[in-house]
Amino acid sequence: MRFMDRNRLALGSLVRAPLRTAMMLLATAIGVAAVVTLTALGEAARLYVTDEFRSLGTHLLVVIPGRNETTGGGPPMVAGASPRDLTLDDARALVRSASIERIAPVIVGEATASVGSLQRTVQVMGTTADFRTIRGWRMAGGEFLPNVDLERETPVCVVGALIGSELYRGESPVGQWLRVGDRRCRVTGVLAPQGTSVMVDADQLVLMPVAMAQALFNAPGLFRILVQARDRDAMAGAIRYVTATLRDRHRGTEDFTIITQDAVLQTFDGILGTLTRALAGIAAVSLAVAGVLIMNVMLVAVSQRTQEIGLLKALGARRSQVIGLFLYEAFYLALFGALAGLAIAAVVLAILAQLYPDFRFMPPVWAVAGAVLLATGCGMLFGILPARRAARLDPVAALARR
Amino acid sequence: MPLPSATEPGRPGPLIRLEGLTRLFSVGDQEVRALDGVDLAIGAGEYLSLMGPSGSGKSTLLNVLGLLDRPTAGEYWLDGQATSGMSDDRLADTRQREIGFVFQFFHLVPRLTAAENVELPMLLGGVPPAERRERARQALSGVGLGRRIDHRPAQLSGGERQRVAIARSVVMRPKILLADEPTGNLDSASGAEVIRIVEALRDQGLTLVVVTHDPAIGGRAGRRLRMRDGRIVEDARG
């Protein structure tokens, strides 16, 4: 039988049973639309998070105290226990490499900030002038922290946009005093509204020189050291230098962890990629369900068209030809259903894109291709049983059926 | 009695030869002998009628002759070839090329036009579309339906439908035409027209076997078989 003839026969019988055809198309379409929409959601989440991390700035290293690693032998160590703090001297030692552009030590804590009778709890971050350059934060007014020696407890601070407006009641905070814990500092600048970025709400932050924060919290250890390499190519050299220098300074123990932005990005990328694939898997179940439905309806079609099958056999149709006809029907049903599903998904994603403009709703190519392939594959697979049943019909009995 | 081999050179055997043909059906726990050791030879171009009461085995015999059904025992030589060893595909191909069927209930595909119904066997046989259309048109003209080729079965009368079925049965130019009660569902005028067409085809060399209840139709055949209880009880000629 010729290819076009088989197509025409298969399509013809689909057109002649519009309700049956529409039902199966719908089932497949829902499955495909589910796969494409859900993976697009997962992908949007992944892109959102990775964009967030990119906003940290490129070629960034973060050194954190402690080493999260289990070692064989001995009693189990407490995870993350840090035998030795990172100190300001450690931080200062890192500046001497040609691979490293600038560093910023960071101390973080909570304190009560007050202006007159108004007070509230704030996040306090002790750091240096370079921090702003590394993070690329903008100022709404005034100056960021002064570029002074790390040990200097200069009593100045910079406030986030929300702190500024809440504690100073619309007046400009620049040049005013702010009490933080048991210290006083003069506000030299206000941050422009930044929003939350990588779990730090810059708008509710008070920044001060690192030495002052150390005194405020009475803790010599640093929370982090941000290290900016000269460029991307200098990353490897910077990591080597940081590792070697700190290990030397810590008497040969590597009791710190270096996180590169790439590694963080890859981790999140991996987690969210897995999530997306899991969503795809769940949605794929609906495709399998659609396949079962196709099988069911095809079985009904076979019994409805028993006489026609008997006739085809009497006219000399081979077993393989009868199987081919029904498989083609199943294939076309699944294919058209899949295309309809893509159309539905496109509409749903367009609506979502209107509602959540921050997210990029783009289904991954593998999900689109996979959904269509899986749908047609399922359709054909579940079409085999009905097709074989049709081909095995006894022509005499089939023709005699009224 | 040993029969001469049909493949023996220089001695053309009959077109159809049956020997000890038996067909058993199990109905519940009973065995029904629809055919009980039938021996029969039919020469090319013969015109046979097959009569007998219901359940006498005439339809089963017709189905076996048409390779739609396989005998339980015995052998069926078609054109000198033993059919018992043929594969399903071989049987299908043989049906397609050698045998035409006409049924009591026409068995046209309702969604296809008259021409498309006639094209079906050629479509299964892979005949190119242009040739197919032309041959279908000719076949329909041959049964007097040249102006009805684009009608669907629902738009045709019973007699016209049976004529479409006849056109379909001969469009592959088979050697044998098997008709199972071809007039059983028609009024007498349409029935007479159908018989006239079938007999005209026979005059062109087709071997014709007609199963019928109607003695008037059965009596027209040159060779008249009567069956009872799965056996041929009468074989009249002339």
XYZ file of C-alpha atoms in Angstrom, chain A residues 132-288:
157
model
C 30.090 48.507 47.275
C 32.325 48.153 44.230
C 32.164 44.365 44.414
C 28.363 44.232 44.813
C 27.711 47.185 42.538
C 25.235 48.807 44.899
C 24.049 52.319 44.117
C 23.725 55.231 46.528
C 20.616 57.372 46.898
C 22.611 60.133 48.600
C 25.830 60.847 50.485
C 28.906 58.648 50.518
C 29.507 54.961 51.106
C 31.908 53.863 53.844
C 35.291 55.671 53.757
C 38.328 53.900 52.416
C 40.228 53.647 55.708
C 42.499 51.146 57.376
C 40.759 47.911 58.324
C 41.404 48.403 62.057
C 40.031 51.943 62.220
C 36.757 52.143 64.153
C 35.551 55.240 62.302
C 32.088 55.982 63.730
C 30.254 56.307 60.434
C 27.529 54.237 58.835
C 25.432 53.852 55.721
C 21.735 52.972 55.952
C 19.412 51.107 53.628
C 16.570 52.926 51.924
C 13.864 51.582 54.247
C 15.814 52.360 57.460
C 16.418 55.857 56.184
C 12.764 56.577 55.564
C 11.484 54.858 58.721
C 13.859 56.231 61.339
C 14.244 59.745 59.947
C 10.611 60.370 58.966
C 11.281 61.661 55.513
C 14.246 63.834 56.483
C 17.552 63.080 54.829
C 19.562 60.847 57.191
C 22.872 62.033 55.762
C 24.889 63.831 58.436
C 22.541 62.738 61.243
C 23.406 60.483 64.160
C 22.297 56.890 64.482
C 22.572 54.766 67.609
C 23.346 51.120 66.907
C 23.512 48.928 70.008
C 25.827 50.761 72.404
C 27.573 52.729 69.644
C 26.857 55.937 67.860
C 27.710 56.683 64.293
C 27.153 59.474 61.853
C 25.229 58.525 58.718
C 27.324 59.333 55.662
C 25.056 57.924 52.984
C 21.824 56.198 52.061
C 21.609 53.227 49.708
C 19.320 53.396 46.741
C 16.472 50.872 47.065
C 17.977 47.514 46.018
C 15.347 45.018 47.041
C 16.297 41.606 48.271
C 19.295 40.182 46.525
C 20.627 36.728 47.353
C 18.796 36.650 50.684
C 20.159 39.991 51.900
C 17.572 42.741 52.178
C 19.767 45.735 51.470
C 16.911 48.120 52.231
C 16.894 47.114 55.921
C 20.643 47.102 56.351
C 23.013 49.297 58.360
C 26.582 49.177 57.061
C 29.580 50.235 59.127
C 33.355 49.828 59.056
C 34.353 46.272 59.816
C 36.377 47.123 62.940
C 33.406 48.935 64.443
C 31.139 45.958 63.845
C 33.730 43.707 65.473
C 33.662 45.918 68.535
C 29.862 46.115 68.493
C 29.413 42.359 68.437
C 32.583 41.734 70.432
C 33.599 39.054 67.927
C 36.964 39.064 66.143
C 35.982 36.430 63.537
C 34.822 37.399 60.074
C 31.598 36.043 58.590
C 32.917 36.069 55.052
C 35.716 37.473 52.947
C 34.601 38.492 49.489
C 37.460 38.276 46.998
C 37.173 39.749 43.547
C 39.626 38.320 41.057
C 41.143 40.615 38.455
C 39.076 38.909 35.737
C 37.636 35.551 34.852
C 40.982 34.128 33.769
C 42.514 35.121 37.095
C 39.976 33.016 39.029
C 42.124 29.900 39.181
C 45.165 31.867 40.294
C 43.135 33.709 42.904
C 41.774 30.438 44.313
C 45.297 28.994 44.489
C 46.634 32.103 46.158
C 43.811 32.320 48.706
C 44.130 28.624 49.549
C 47.911 28.738 49.924
C 47.982 31.979 51.900
C 45.256 31.050 54.340
C 46.606 27.530 54.832
C 50.003 29.016 55.667
C 48.468 31.451 58.076
C 46.414 28.691 59.711
C 49.445 26.472 60.334
C 48.821 24.203 57.420
C 45.182 23.355 58.122
C 42.628 24.121 55.509
C 39.908 25.190 57.921
C 38.048 27.421 55.490
C 35.951 26.947 52.398
C 36.147 28.818 49.126
C 32.934 29.159 47.230
C 33.068 30.459 43.716
C 30.074 32.100 42.207
C 30.250 29.533 39.427
C 30.014 26.700 41.939
C 26.999 28.246 43.659
C 25.443 28.901 40.315
C 26.080 25.336 39.243
C 24.588 23.973 42.439
C 21.395 25.954 42.053
C 21.369 25.239 38.379
C 21.613 21.544 39.195
C 18.939 21.599 41.871
C 16.458 23.546 39.799
C 17.291 21.594 36.674
C 16.479 18.420 38.580
C 13.264 20.009 39.766
C 12.338 20.876 36.198
C 13.004 17.332 35.063
C 10.975 15.976 37.977
C 8.079 18.193 36.939
C 8.472 16.917 33.399
C 8.362 13.359 34.712
C 5.181 13.988 36.662
C 3.574 15.611 33.657
C 4.730 12.742 31.466
C 2.518 10.441 33.520
C -0.443 12.300 32.074
C 0.891 11.456 28.632
C 0.940 7.797 29.542
